[in-house]
Short mmCIF file of C-alpha atoms and ligand atoms in Angstrom, two decimals:
data_model
loop_
_atom_site.label_atom_id
_atom_site.label_comp_id
_atom_site.label_asym_id
_atom_site.label_seq_id
_atom_site.Cartn_x
_atom_site.Cartn_y
_atom_site.Cartn_z
CA MET A 635 0.00 0.00 0.00
CA LEU A 636 1.10 3.54 -0.67
CA LEU A 637 0.92 5.38 2.64
CA HIS A 638 0.09 8.72 1.04
CA ALA A 639 -2.51 7.54 -1.48
CA SER A 640 -5.35 9.01 0.56
CA ASP A 641 -3.65 12.28 1.55
CA THR A 642 -5.70 15.32 0.63
CA HIS A 643 -2.76 17.71 1.01
CA PHE A 644 0.02 16.80 -1.39
CA SER A 645 3.69 17.60 -0.78
CA ASN A 646 6.71 18.64 -2.74
CA PHE A 647 9.54 16.13 -2.88
CA ILE A 648 12.84 17.87 -2.25
CA ASN A 649 16.11 16.28 -1.12
CA GLY A 650 14.28 13.02 -0.43
CA LYS A 651 11.71 14.64 1.88
CA LEU A 652 8.01 15.37 1.54
CA LEU A 653 7.63 19.09 2.22
CA PRO A 654 4.98 21.79 2.00
CA ALA A 655 5.61 24.85 -0.17
CA ALA A 656 7.97 27.35 1.50
CA SER A 657 5.10 29.85 1.51
CA GLY A 658 2.79 27.33 3.22
CA ASP A 659 0.18 28.02 0.51
CA TYR A 660 -1.90 25.42 -1.31
CA LEU A 661 -3.84 25.43 -4.53
CA PRO A 662 -7.04 23.47 -5.12
CA VAL A 663 -7.11 20.25 -7.14
CA TYR A 664 -10.39 19.24 -8.80
CA ASN A 665 -11.93 15.89 -9.59
CA PRO A 666 -13.37 16.64 -13.07
CA ALA A 667 -15.93 13.84 -12.90
CA ILE A 668 -17.65 15.42 -9.89
CA GLY A 669 -16.64 19.02 -10.53
CA GLU A 670 -15.39 19.57 -7.00
CA VAL A 671 -12.14 20.28 -5.18
CA TYR A 672 -10.95 17.02 -3.66
CA ALA A 673 -7.35 17.80 -2.71
CA TYR A 674 -4.73 20.53 -2.42
CA ALA A 675 -1.26 20.79 -3.93
CA PRO A 676 1.60 22.97 -2.66
CA ALA A 677 1.50 26.40 -4.29
CA SER A 678 5.26 26.59 -4.60
CA ASP A 679 7.39 29.40 -5.97
CA SER A 680 10.98 30.22 -6.85
CA ASN A 681 12.11 29.55 -3.25
CA ASP A 682 11.06 25.91 -3.51
CA VAL A 683 12.71 25.62 -6.94
CA ALA A 684 15.93 27.12 -5.51
CA HIS A 685 15.81 24.60 -2.64
CA ALA A 686 15.33 21.75 -5.13
CA VAL A 687 18.21 22.94 -7.32
CA THR A 688 20.55 23.10 -4.31
CA ALA A 689 19.60 19.53 -3.40
CA ALA A 690 19.99 18.35 -6.99
CA LYS A 691 23.41 19.99 -7.34
CA ALA A 692 24.62 18.36 -4.15
CA ALA A 693 23.45 14.93 -5.34
CA PHE A 694 24.82 15.25 -8.87
CA GLY A 695 28.44 14.12 -8.47
CA ALA A 696 27.63 10.84 -6.78
CA TRP A 697 24.71 10.06 -9.08
CA ALA A 698 26.62 10.88 -12.27
CA ASN A 699 29.50 8.65 -11.22
CA LEU A 700 27.48 5.72 -9.96
CA PRO A 701 28.35 2.48 -11.78
CA LEU A 702 25.81 2.07 -14.58
CA ASP A 703 24.37 -1.17 -13.27
CA ARG A 704 23.58 0.48 -9.94
CA ARG A 705 21.89 3.44 -11.61
CA ALA A 706 19.94 0.98 -13.75
CA ALA A 707 18.87 -0.95 -10.64
CA TYR A 708 17.28 2.17 -9.13
CA LEU A 709 15.25 2.87 -12.26
CA ILE A 710 14.13 -0.73 -12.62
CA LYS A 711 13.10 -0.70 -8.96
CA MET A 712 10.98 2.39 -9.65
CA ALA A 713 9.30 0.50 -12.51
CA ASP A 714 8.65 -2.54 -10.30
CA LEU A 715 7.16 -0.40 -7.54
CA ILE A 716 4.83 1.47 -9.91
CA GLU A 717 3.60 -1.87 -11.23
CA GLU A 718 3.16 -3.19 -7.70
CA HIS A 719 0.89 -0.21 -6.95
CA LEU A 720 -0.78 -0.09 -10.35
CA GLU A 721 -4.33 -0.10 -9.04
CA GLN A 722 -3.73 2.83 -6.66
CA PHE A 723 -1.96 4.81 -9.36
CA ALA A 724 -4.71 4.11 -11.90
CA LEU A 725 -7.44 5.23 -9.52
CA ALA A 726 -5.50 8.37 -8.61
CA GLU A 727 -4.92 9.23 -12.28
CA SER A 728 -8.57 8.70 -13.19
CA GLU A 729 -9.85 10.82 -10.30
CA ASP A 730 -7.36 13.58 -10.97
CA ASN A 731 -7.72 13.81 -14.75
CA GLY A 732 -11.22 12.47 -15.47
CA LYS A 733 -9.98 9.73 -17.81
CA PRO A 734 -11.59 6.28 -17.68
CA LEU A 735 -10.09 4.14 -14.93
CA SER A 736 -9.79 1.29 -17.44
CA LEU A 737 -7.60 3.50 -19.65
CA ALA A 738 -5.37 4.59 -16.77
CA ARG A 739 -5.03 0.94 -15.73
CA SER A 740 -4.24 -0.38 -19.21
CA VAL A 741 -2.27 2.50 -20.76
CA ASP A 742 -1.12 5.37 -18.53
CA ILE A 743 0.31 3.54 -15.56
CA PRO A 744 1.82 0.53 -17.36
CA ARG A 745 3.52 2.99 -19.70
CA ALA A 746 4.90 5.02 -16.77
CA ALA A 747 6.47 1.82 -15.41
CA ALA A 748 7.70 0.94 -18.90
CA ASN A 749 9.41 4.33 -19.19
CA PHE A 750 11.54 3.60 -16.12
CA ARG A 751 12.27 0.04 -17.21
CA PHE A 752 13.09 1.04 -20.78
CA PHE A 753 15.58 3.78 -19.86
CA GLY A 754 16.88 1.79 -16.88
CA THR A 755 18.01 -0.88 -19.32
CA ALA A 756 18.82 1.49 -22.21
CA LEU A 757 21.54 3.20 -20.18
CA LEU A 758 23.42 -0.10 -20.08
CA HIS A 759 23.56 -0.21 -23.88
CA PHE A 760 24.10 3.45 -24.69
CA SER A 761 27.34 4.10 -26.55
CA SER A 762 29.04 6.97 -28.31
CA GLU A 763 30.78 7.45 -31.63
CA ALA A 764 34.42 7.17 -32.68
CA HIS A 765 35.93 8.60 -35.87
CA TYR A 766 39.29 7.44 -37.16
CA THR A 767 40.92 10.28 -39.08
CA GLU A 768 43.66 9.23 -41.44
CA GLY A 769 47.02 10.84 -40.70
CA MET A 770 45.72 12.41 -37.54
CA GLY A 771 44.48 9.86 -35.04
CA ILE A 772 41.22 8.85 -33.51
CA ASN A 773 38.39 11.04 -32.34
CA TYR A 774 35.97 9.68 -29.83
CA THR A 775 32.91 11.27 -28.27
CA LEU A 776 32.47 11.37 -24.54
CA ARG A 777 28.87 11.75 -23.43
CA ARG A 778 28.60 13.12 -19.93
CA PRO A 779 25.46 14.06 -18.00
CA ILE A 780 24.55 17.73 -18.13
CA GLY A 781 23.99 18.38 -14.42
CA VAL A 782 20.66 19.61 -13.08
CA VAL A 783 17.87 19.47 -15.65
CA GLY A 784 14.23 20.63 -15.62
CA CYS A 785 11.27 18.50 -16.70
CA ILE A 786 7.85 20.14 -17.17
CA SER A 787 4.82 18.13 -18.23
CA PRO A 788 1.10 18.65 -19.06
CA TRP A 789 -2.18 17.33 -17.66
CA ASN A 790 -3.42 14.99 -20.37
CA LEU A 791 -1.22 11.94 -19.70
CA PRO A 792 0.08 13.01 -16.31
CA LEU A 793 2.34 10.22 -15.04
CA TYR A 794 2.98 8.81 -18.52
CA LEU A 795 4.57 12.04 -19.80
CA PHE A 796 6.14 13.04 -16.49
CA THR A 797 8.13 9.79 -16.37
CA TRP A 798 8.86 9.90 -20.12
CA LYS A 799 11.11 12.86 -19.27
CA ILE A 800 12.34 11.98 -15.79
CA ALA A 801 13.44 8.42 -16.64
CA PRO A 802 15.88 9.31 -19.47
CA ALA A 803 17.15 12.35 -17.55
CA LEU A 804 18.04 10.18 -14.56
CA ALA A 805 19.30 7.33 -16.74
CA ALA A 806 21.79 9.69 -18.37
CA GLY A 807 23.15 10.61 -14.93
CA ASN A 808 21.46 13.96 -14.37
CA CYS A 809 19.62 15.16 -11.28
CA VAL A 810 16.12 16.42 -11.92
CA VAL A 811 13.83 19.23 -10.83
CA ALA A 812 10.42 18.32 -12.21
CA LYS A 813 7.04 20.00 -12.29
CA PRO A 814 3.80 18.22 -13.17
CA SER A 815 0.79 20.18 -14.36
CA GLU A 816 -0.85 21.90 -11.43
CA ILE A 817 -4.16 20.60 -12.83
CA THR A 818 -3.15 16.93 -12.35
CA PRO A 819 -0.49 16.69 -9.63
CA ARG A 820 -1.61 13.56 -7.80
CA THR A 821 0.35 10.74 -9.43
CA ALA A 822 3.49 12.90 -9.43
CA PHE A 823 2.98 13.22 -5.68
CA LEU A 824 2.62 9.44 -5.40
CA LEU A 825 5.80 9.04 -7.44
CA SER A 826 7.63 10.78 -4.56
CA GLU A 827 6.73 7.88 -2.33
CA ILE A 828 7.90 5.41 -4.99
CA ALA A 829 11.26 7.23 -5.09
CA GLN A 830 11.49 6.95 -1.30
CA LYS A 831 10.62 3.24 -1.38
CA ALA A 832 13.24 2.69 -4.10
CA GLN A 833 15.73 4.51 -1.83
CA LEU A 834 16.71 6.84 -4.62
CA PRO A 835 19.50 9.00 -3.15
CA PRO A 836 18.13 12.33 -1.79
CA GLY A 837 18.25 15.17 -4.28
CA VAL A 838 18.47 12.99 -7.39
CA LEU A 839 14.79 13.53 -8.18
CA ASN A 840 12.94 16.59 -6.89
CA ILE A 841 9.28 17.29 -7.63
CA VAL A 842 7.95 20.81 -7.15
CA HIS A 843 4.22 21.48 -7.48
CA GLY A 844 2.59 24.76 -8.39
CA TYR A 845 1.50 27.08 -11.15
CA GLY A 846 3.34 27.10 -14.45
CA THR A 847 3.86 30.83 -14.33
CA LYS A 848 5.57 30.53 -10.93
CA VAL A 849 7.24 27.13 -10.61
CA GLY A 850 7.58 26.39 -14.34
CA GLN A 851 8.94 29.85 -15.01
CA ALA A 852 11.36 29.59 -12.04
CA ILE A 853 12.71 26.28 -13.40
CA VAL A 854 13.21 27.76 -16.86
CA GLU A 855 14.88 30.89 -15.45
CA HIS A 856 17.17 29.18 -12.93
CA PRO A 857 20.78 29.63 -14.08
CA GLN A 858 21.88 26.28 -12.63
CA ILE A 859 19.32 24.30 -14.63
CA LYS A 860 21.11 23.62 -17.88
CA ALA A 861 18.47 21.83 -19.94
CA ILE A 862 14.69 21.93 -20.12
CA SER A 863 12.49 19.15 -21.41
CA PHE A 864 8.96 20.49 -21.85
CA THR A 865 5.70 19.04 -23.13
CA GLY A 866 2.68 21.30 -23.39
CA GLY A 867 1.03 23.96 -25.48
CA THR A 868 2.77 25.74 -28.35
CA ARG A 869 2.28 29.17 -26.79
CA THR A 870 3.89 28.05 -23.51
CA GLY A 871 6.70 26.44 -25.51
CA ALA A 872 7.39 29.74 -27.25
CA GLU A 873 7.45 31.54 -23.89
CA ILE A 874 9.93 28.99 -22.53
CA ALA A 875 12.13 29.31 -25.61
CA ARG A 876 12.12 33.11 -25.23
CA THR A 877 13.39 32.81 -21.65
CA ALA A 878 15.82 29.93 -22.13
CA ALA A 879 17.45 30.85 -25.45
CA PRO A 880 19.52 33.82 -24.19
CA MET A 881 20.78 31.56 -21.38
CA PHE A 882 21.89 28.99 -24.01
CA LYS A 883 19.99 26.15 -22.37
CA LYS A 884 19.38 22.91 -24.18
CA LEU A 885 15.70 22.69 -25.05
CA SER A 886 13.40 19.85 -25.99
CA LEU A 887 9.88 21.10 -26.77
CA GLU A 888 6.99 18.72 -27.48
CA LEU A 889 4.06 20.94 -28.37
CA GLY A 890 0.59 20.97 -29.88
CA GLY A 891 -0.85 19.16 -32.86
CA LYS A 892 -3.68 19.16 -35.40
CA ASN A 893 -3.32 15.69 -36.75
CA PRO A 894 -4.94 14.32 -39.91
CA SER A 895 -6.41 10.84 -40.32
CA ILE A 896 -6.36 10.18 -44.08
CA ILE A 897 -8.68 7.46 -45.31
CA PHE A 898 -8.23 6.20 -48.89
CA ALA A 899 -10.90 4.21 -50.73
CA ASP A 900 -8.63 1.14 -50.83
CA CYS A 901 -8.32 0.91 -47.03
CA ASP A 902 -9.31 -2.01 -44.84
CA PHE A 903 -12.65 -0.33 -44.22
CA ASP A 904 -13.76 -1.88 -40.93
CA LYS A 905 -10.35 -1.48 -39.34
CA ALA A 906 -10.07 2.12 -40.57
CA VAL A 907 -13.46 3.05 -39.10
CA ALA A 908 -12.89 1.38 -35.73
CA THR A 909 -9.37 2.78 -35.33
CA THR A 910 -10.45 6.27 -36.39
CA VAL A 911 -13.06 6.20 -33.62
CA ARG A 912 -10.24 5.40 -31.17
CA SER A 913 -7.77 7.89 -32.63
CA SER A 914 -10.41 10.62 -32.43
CA PHE A 915 -11.83 10.07 -28.95
CA THR A 916 -9.45 8.10 -26.73
CA ASN A 917 -8.83 10.02 -23.50
CA GLN A 918 -11.65 12.44 -24.53
CA GLY A 919 -9.51 13.47 -27.51
CA GLU A 920 -7.01 14.93 -25.05
CA ILE A 921 -3.93 13.27 -26.51
CA CYS A 922 -1.50 15.25 -28.62
CA LEU A 923 -1.50 12.30 -31.05
CA CYS A 924 -5.28 12.14 -31.55
CA GLY A 925 -6.44 12.68 -35.11
CA SER A 926 -8.76 15.67 -35.23
CA ARG A 927 -9.16 16.14 -39.00
CA ILE A 928 -10.58 13.12 -40.81
CA LEU A 929 -9.95 13.32 -44.55
CA VAL A 930 -11.85 10.72 -46.58
CA GLU A 931 -11.54 9.91 -50.30
CA LYS A 932 -14.71 11.10 -51.97
CA SER A 933 -15.81 7.73 -53.40
CA ILE A 934 -16.23 6.25 -49.89
CA TYR A 935 -17.05 9.46 -48.03
CA GLN A 936 -20.76 8.74 -47.37
CA LYS A 937 -20.17 5.11 -46.48
CA PHE A 938 -17.32 5.97 -44.12
CA LYS A 939 -19.20 8.87 -42.56
CA ASN A 940 -22.28 6.74 -41.82
CA ALA A 941 -20.29 3.88 -40.30
CA PHE A 942 -18.14 6.27 -38.29
CA ILE A 943 -21.08 8.24 -36.88
CA GLU A 944 -22.87 5.03 -35.93
CA GLN A 945 -19.88 3.90 -33.87
CA VAL A 946 -19.30 7.33 -32.33
CA LYS A 947 -22.92 7.49 -31.19
CA ALA A 948 -22.43 4.14 -29.45
CA LEU A 949 -19.57 5.46 -27.30
CA ASN A 950 -20.39 5.55 -23.62
CA VAL A 951 -19.69 8.89 -21.93
CA ALA A 952 -20.03 8.13 -18.24
CA ASP A 953 -18.50 8.02 -14.79
CA PRO A 954 -14.77 7.32 -15.37
CA LEU A 955 -14.85 4.68 -12.67
CA ASN A 956 -17.35 2.50 -14.57
CA GLU A 957 -15.63 -0.31 -16.40
CA THR A 958 -17.75 0.23 -19.55
CA THR A 959 -16.98 3.94 -19.89
CA ASN A 960 -15.35 4.99 -23.18
CA LEU A 961 -15.06 8.74 -22.52
CA GLY A 962 -14.70 10.23 -19.07
CA ALA A 963 -14.72 13.88 -17.99
CA ILE A 964 -13.00 16.86 -19.60
CA VAL A 965 -10.04 17.84 -17.42
CA SER A 966 -11.29 21.23 -16.17
CA ALA A 967 -14.24 23.59 -16.36
CA GLU A 968 -12.02 26.06 -18.19
CA HIS A 969 -10.96 23.50 -20.79
CA LEU A 970 -14.57 22.40 -21.28
CA GLN A 971 -15.50 26.02 -22.05
CA LYS A 972 -12.60 26.26 -24.50
CA VAL A 973 -13.73 23.13 -26.35
CA LEU A 974 -17.36 24.30 -26.38
CA SER A 975 -16.25 27.66 -27.79
CA TYR A 976 -14.62 25.83 -30.71
CA ILE A 977 -17.89 23.98 -31.40
CA GLN A 978 -19.60 27.36 -31.47
CA LEU A 979 -16.91 28.69 -33.79
CA ALA A 980 -17.39 25.71 -36.11
CA LYS A 981 -21.09 26.55 -36.38
CA THR A 982 -20.38 30.18 -37.23
CA GLU A 983 -17.87 28.99 -39.85
CA GLY A 984 -20.67 27.02 -41.51
CA GLY A 985 -20.08 23.58 -40.03
CA THR A 986 -22.85 21.03 -39.50
CA ILE A 987 -22.78 19.07 -36.24
CA LEU A 988 -23.31 15.42 -37.22
CA CYS A 989 -23.34 14.20 -33.63
CA GLY A 990 -22.57 15.49 -30.15
CA GLY A 991 -21.84 19.20 -29.78
CA GLU A 992 -23.34 19.52 -26.31
CA GLN A 993 -22.19 19.46 -22.72
CA LEU A 994 -23.57 16.32 -21.08
CA HIS A 995 -25.17 16.42 -17.67
CA LEU A 996 -24.83 13.07 -15.95
CA THR A 997 -26.60 12.02 -12.78
CA ASP A 998 -25.69 10.90 -9.27
CA ARG A 999 -22.05 11.31 -8.28
CA CYS A 1000 -21.20 12.94 -11.63
CA LYS A 1001 -24.08 15.41 -11.78
CA ASN A 1002 -21.74 18.43 -11.58
CA GLY A 1003 -18.93 16.87 -13.63
CA TRP A 1004 -17.54 18.25 -16.89
CA PHE A 1005 -18.66 15.93 -19.68
CA LEU A 1006 -18.97 16.46 -23.40
CA SER A 1007 -20.45 14.15 -26.01
CA PRO A 1008 -18.08 13.13 -28.82
CA THR A 1009 -18.60 15.62 -31.60
CA VAL A 1010 -18.23 15.23 -35.37
CA ILE A 1011 -18.49 18.25 -37.66
CA GLU A 1012 -18.69 18.39 -41.45
CA GLY A 1013 -19.00 21.00 -44.15
CA LEU A 1014 -15.97 23.10 -43.20
CA PRO A 1015 -13.18 24.20 -45.54
CA HIS A 1016 -9.72 22.85 -44.70
CA ASP A 1017 -8.34 26.32 -44.00
CA CYS A 1018 -10.94 27.63 -41.52
CA ARG A 1019 -9.93 28.20 -37.89
CA THR A 1020 -11.70 25.04 -36.68
CA ASN A 1021 -9.53 23.03 -39.06
CA GLN A 1022 -6.34 24.91 -38.31
CA GLU A 1023 -6.27 25.42 -34.52
CA GLU A 1024 -5.72 22.81 -31.83
CA ILE A 1025 -8.93 22.04 -29.90
CA PHE A 1026 -7.59 19.16 -27.75
CA GLY A 1027 -10.97 17.65 -26.91
CA PRO A 1028 -13.55 15.16 -28.24
CA VAL A 1029 -14.18 17.16 -31.41
CA VAL A 1030 -13.25 16.12 -34.95
CA THR A 1031 -14.05 17.39 -38.40
CA ILE A 1032 -14.66 15.17 -41.42
CA MET A 1033 -14.20 16.23 -45.02
CA PRO A 1034 -13.86 14.62 -48.46
CA PHE A 1035 -10.89 14.85 -50.81
CA ASP A 1036 -10.50 14.05 -54.51
CA THR A 1037 -6.85 13.19 -55.11
CA ASP A 1038 -3.72 12.14 -53.22
CA GLN A 1039 -2.30 15.60 -53.80
CA GLN A 1040 -5.37 17.28 -52.34
CA ALA A 1041 -5.23 15.02 -49.26
CA LEU A 1042 -1.60 15.95 -48.84
CA ASP A 1043 -2.26 19.67 -49.28
CA TYR A 1044 -5.07 19.61 -46.71
CA ALA A 1045 -3.03 17.53 -44.27
CA ASN A 1046 0.05 19.75 -44.50
CA SER A 1047 -1.88 23.03 -44.40
CA THR A 1048 -1.70 23.70 -40.64
CA GLU A 1049 1.12 25.24 -38.62
CA TYR A 1050 1.41 21.92 -36.75
CA GLY A 1051 3.24 18.73 -37.71
CA LEU A 1052 3.10 16.15 -34.95
CA ALA A 1053 1.46 12.92 -36.17
CA ALA A 1054 -0.51 11.74 -39.20
CA ASN A 1055 -2.21 8.43 -39.82
CA ILE A 1056 -3.07 7.10 -43.26
CA TRP A 1057 -5.22 4.20 -44.35
CA THR A 1058 -4.47 2.46 -47.64
CA GLN A 1059 -3.62 -1.01 -48.94
CA ASN A 1060 -1.48 0.48 -51.69
CA LEU A 1061 2.15 0.12 -50.63
CA ASP A 1062 3.39 2.60 -53.18
CA ARG A 1063 0.96 5.28 -51.99
CA ALA A 1064 1.75 4.55 -48.33
CA HIS A 1065 5.47 5.17 -48.84
CA LYS A 1066 4.93 8.26 -50.98
CA MET A 1067 2.50 9.84 -48.55
CA ALA A 1068 4.69 8.97 -45.54
CA ASN A 1069 7.59 10.72 -47.23
CA LEU A 1070 5.64 13.84 -48.17
CA LEU A 1071 3.55 14.38 -45.03
CA ALA A 1072 5.15 17.17 -42.99
CA PHE A 1073 4.85 15.38 -39.64
CA GLY A 1074 7.29 13.89 -37.16
CA ILE A 1075 5.33 10.64 -36.91
CA VAL A 1076 3.33 8.80 -39.59
CA TRP A 1077 1.28 5.72 -38.82
CA VAL A 1078 0.13 3.56 -41.74
CA ASN A 1079 -2.93 1.40 -41.09
CA CYS A 1080 -2.66 1.87 -37.33
CA TRP A 1081 -2.61 4.54 -34.65
CA MET A 1082 -0.56 5.16 -31.52
CA MET A 1083 1.44 1.97 -31.75
CA ARG A 1084 4.65 2.89 -29.98
CA ASP A 1085 8.12 1.43 -29.84
CA LEU A 1086 10.01 3.42 -27.21
CA ARG A 1087 13.24 3.23 -29.24
CA THR A 1088 11.84 5.38 -32.07
CA PRO A 1089 12.26 9.18 -32.35
CA PHE A 1090 9.19 10.90 -30.97
CA GLY A 1091 8.27 14.52 -31.73
CA GLY A 1092 6.93 16.97 -34.24
CA VAL A 1093 7.95 19.51 -36.86
CA LYS A 1094 6.86 23.12 -37.43
CA SER A 1095 4.95 24.50 -34.41
CA SER A 1096 4.67 21.01 -32.90
CA GLY A 1097 8.09 21.20 -31.38
CA VAL A 1098 11.83 21.11 -31.43
CA GLY A 1099 13.91 18.00 -30.79
CA ARG A 1100 12.95 14.37 -30.37
CA GLU A 1101 12.27 12.17 -27.37
CA GLY A 1102 12.56 8.40 -27.10
CA GLY A 1103 15.42 5.91 -27.28
CA TRP A 1104 18.90 7.23 -28.01
CA GLU A 1105 17.43 10.64 -28.95
CA ALA A 1106 16.45 11.22 -25.32
CA LEU A 1107 19.75 9.97 -23.93
CA ARG A 1108 21.62 12.20 -26.39
CA PHE A 1109 19.49 15.18 -25.36
CA PHE A 1110 20.24 14.61 -21.70
CA THR A 1111 24.02 14.31 -22.23
CA GLU A 1112 26.67 16.75 -23.39
CA PRO A 1113 28.96 15.41 -26.13
CA LYS A 1114 32.65 16.15 -25.94
CA ASN A 1115 35.05 15.23 -28.72
CA VAL A 1116 38.49 13.93 -27.76
CA LEU A 1117 41.21 13.56 -30.38
CA ILE A 1118 44.11 11.22 -29.63
CA SER A 1119 46.78 12.10 -32.15
CA TYR A 1120 49.01 9.34 -33.46
CA LYS A 1121 50.61 8.30 -36.72
CA ILE A 1122 50.84 4.74 -37.95
P1 NDP B 3 0.48 24.09 -20.97
O1 NDP B 3 1.46 24.58 -21.98
O2 NDP B 3 -0.52 25.01 -20.45
O3 NDP B 3 1.25 23.51 -19.69
C1 NDP B 3 2.25 22.51 -19.76
C2 NDP B 3 3.11 22.61 -18.51
O4 NDP B 3 3.83 23.83 -18.52
C3 NDP B 3 2.29 22.62 -17.22
O5 NDP B 3 3.02 21.95 -16.21
C4 NDP B 3 2.19 24.09 -16.94
O6 NDP B 3 1.91 24.37 -15.60
C5 NDP B 3 3.58 24.57 -17.34
N1 NDP B 3 3.69 25.99 -17.63
C6 NDP B 3 2.71 26.88 -17.91
N2 NDP B 3 3.24 28.12 -18.12
C7 NDP B 3 4.59 27.99 -17.97
C8 NDP B 3 5.68 28.90 -18.07
N3 NDP B 3 5.52 30.18 -18.38
N4 NDP B 3 6.93 28.41 -17.88
C9 NDP B 3 7.12 27.11 -17.61
N5 NDP B 3 6.13 26.21 -17.47
C10 NDP B 3 4.88 26.64 -17.67
O7 NDP B 3 -0.17 22.80 -21.62
P2 NDP B 3 -1.36 21.92 -21.03
O8 NDP B 3 -0.99 21.43 -19.68
O9 NDP B 3 -2.61 22.69 -21.23
O10 NDP B 3 -1.31 20.66 -22.00
C11 NDP B 3 -1.97 20.60 -23.21
C12 NDP B 3 -1.01 20.89 -24.36
O11 NDP B 3 0.06 19.96 -24.33
C13 NDP B 3 -1.67 20.72 -25.71
O12 NDP B 3 -1.31 21.79 -26.54
C14 NDP B 3 -1.06 19.44 -26.23
O13 NDP B 3 -1.02 19.34 -27.62
C15 NDP B 3 0.30 19.48 -25.65
N6 NDP B 3 0.88 18.14 -25.61
C16 NDP B 3 1.89 17.83 -26.48
C17 NDP B 3 2.43 16.56 -26.51
C18 NDP B 3 3.56 16.22 -27.43
O14 NDP B 3 4.20 15.19 -27.20
N7 NDP B 3 3.86 17.00 -28.45
C19 NDP B 3 1.89 15.50 -25.65
C20 NDP B 3 0.83 15.94 -24.78
C21 NDP B 3 0.34 17.22 -24.77
P3 NDP B 3 0.37 24.63 -15.16
O15 NDP B 3 -0.38 23.41 -15.48
O16 NDP B 3 0.50 24.89 -13.73
O17 NDP B 3 -0.08 25.83 -15.96
#
């Protein structure tokens, strides 16, 4: 059992200790399914960040020089402990974020454990380059940890994305000051207890809760934090880049998306429909990888639309704790209003709501929760605001296209370039489209199938840099070239 699973006042985790914010202030944490405050997180500020950086700096030398197998053992222990407490973590994540418990249990928490296990083993196999230079000698690249690094993550996949940054940072030998979203801080708080149980040396991992504009900003501004790994909105990413660039910090920015699902007439129809329902509405559409623009070849447009709408209408929007729930609650009242405002915008832009479009009022425990029915909109041009801006909720548009080139033009027309998925049985077309789509990730005949070794990230306004596998370990290390001169 996790001792702190039922705490209503969360703590920071600094230098191995659970602490309140230096100010003693707390901020409210809501359960979106019931629309009420259910806990409080420390409202930290730059004093807490400074405390965490001091602890991290003090821990750095020993952690960076630990034999690799011992560092690996700590991370693998973290993975084991998360798995051991999977049910408590899944419940905490569902209550904090509004996502279905079944999803947290089958995706979020197993993936958080997998992140620690993956990078805990990856560090044992990480190697660097050597270049023999004729007449000169041999160059080799040393890869040393950077020092103290900052990890800032969003609310949609709270523990999943938090650990996706922390695990490679620690694996590479850095000490971490991390901030979860203030909207979903609970599993990050529980991770503190996992770190204590794993006997992670004090100061190696520090978790500071609070508002982005205070704690996040303080992490980005701190001169001793040499690299920032951030996942969140494009506007926040730009703000972080503005602050960090003059300080010459290393930056990894995973930002927003407006992803296309492109359905060709020669697709495996049933699979394309069923997967597009999932890619549109999993986690209430609050995944950066969700497809939000469905482009369908004209000859099958009506057939696809009818089958798709039928399956969307069958989705169960209900209490996240019910095992049969497909969509849970929207993460916050503010976000619900934002998503509803985009539905309104779509109407003013001439869109027709094919299904959904309304806030849902459930009964009983969830009567004040923030629920929205899955919404499908047609009749909009590809370049209108609804089709260009990130909505990040259970709202998709559907539109026909005539040719491969038109599909490509529509798909590539936004400022974003995170992930695209295409559906075709034509191998030639699949390769051509994959090459020409301006996205960091392209899935062909599938969606969100992940191998943690692959480069993860977007182009254009979807981000800078790549996470995953060696990319992450390279980001979290500083390369140094050494030339040994000799003549044969
Ligand atoms: P935000 O950009 O609002 O917040 C992300 C994190 O940054 C939060 O912890 C936030 O804290 C913090 N933050 C806010 N302001 C600052 C600041 N000035 N300096 C430093 N940190 C700050 O994003 P959301 O949490 O709303 O997440 C949704 C967004 O994340 C969407 O745009 C989505 O596309 C994107 N995303 C991208 C992914 C990718 O891999 N490309 C994956 C998942 C989501 P606080 O919560 O306290 O404001």
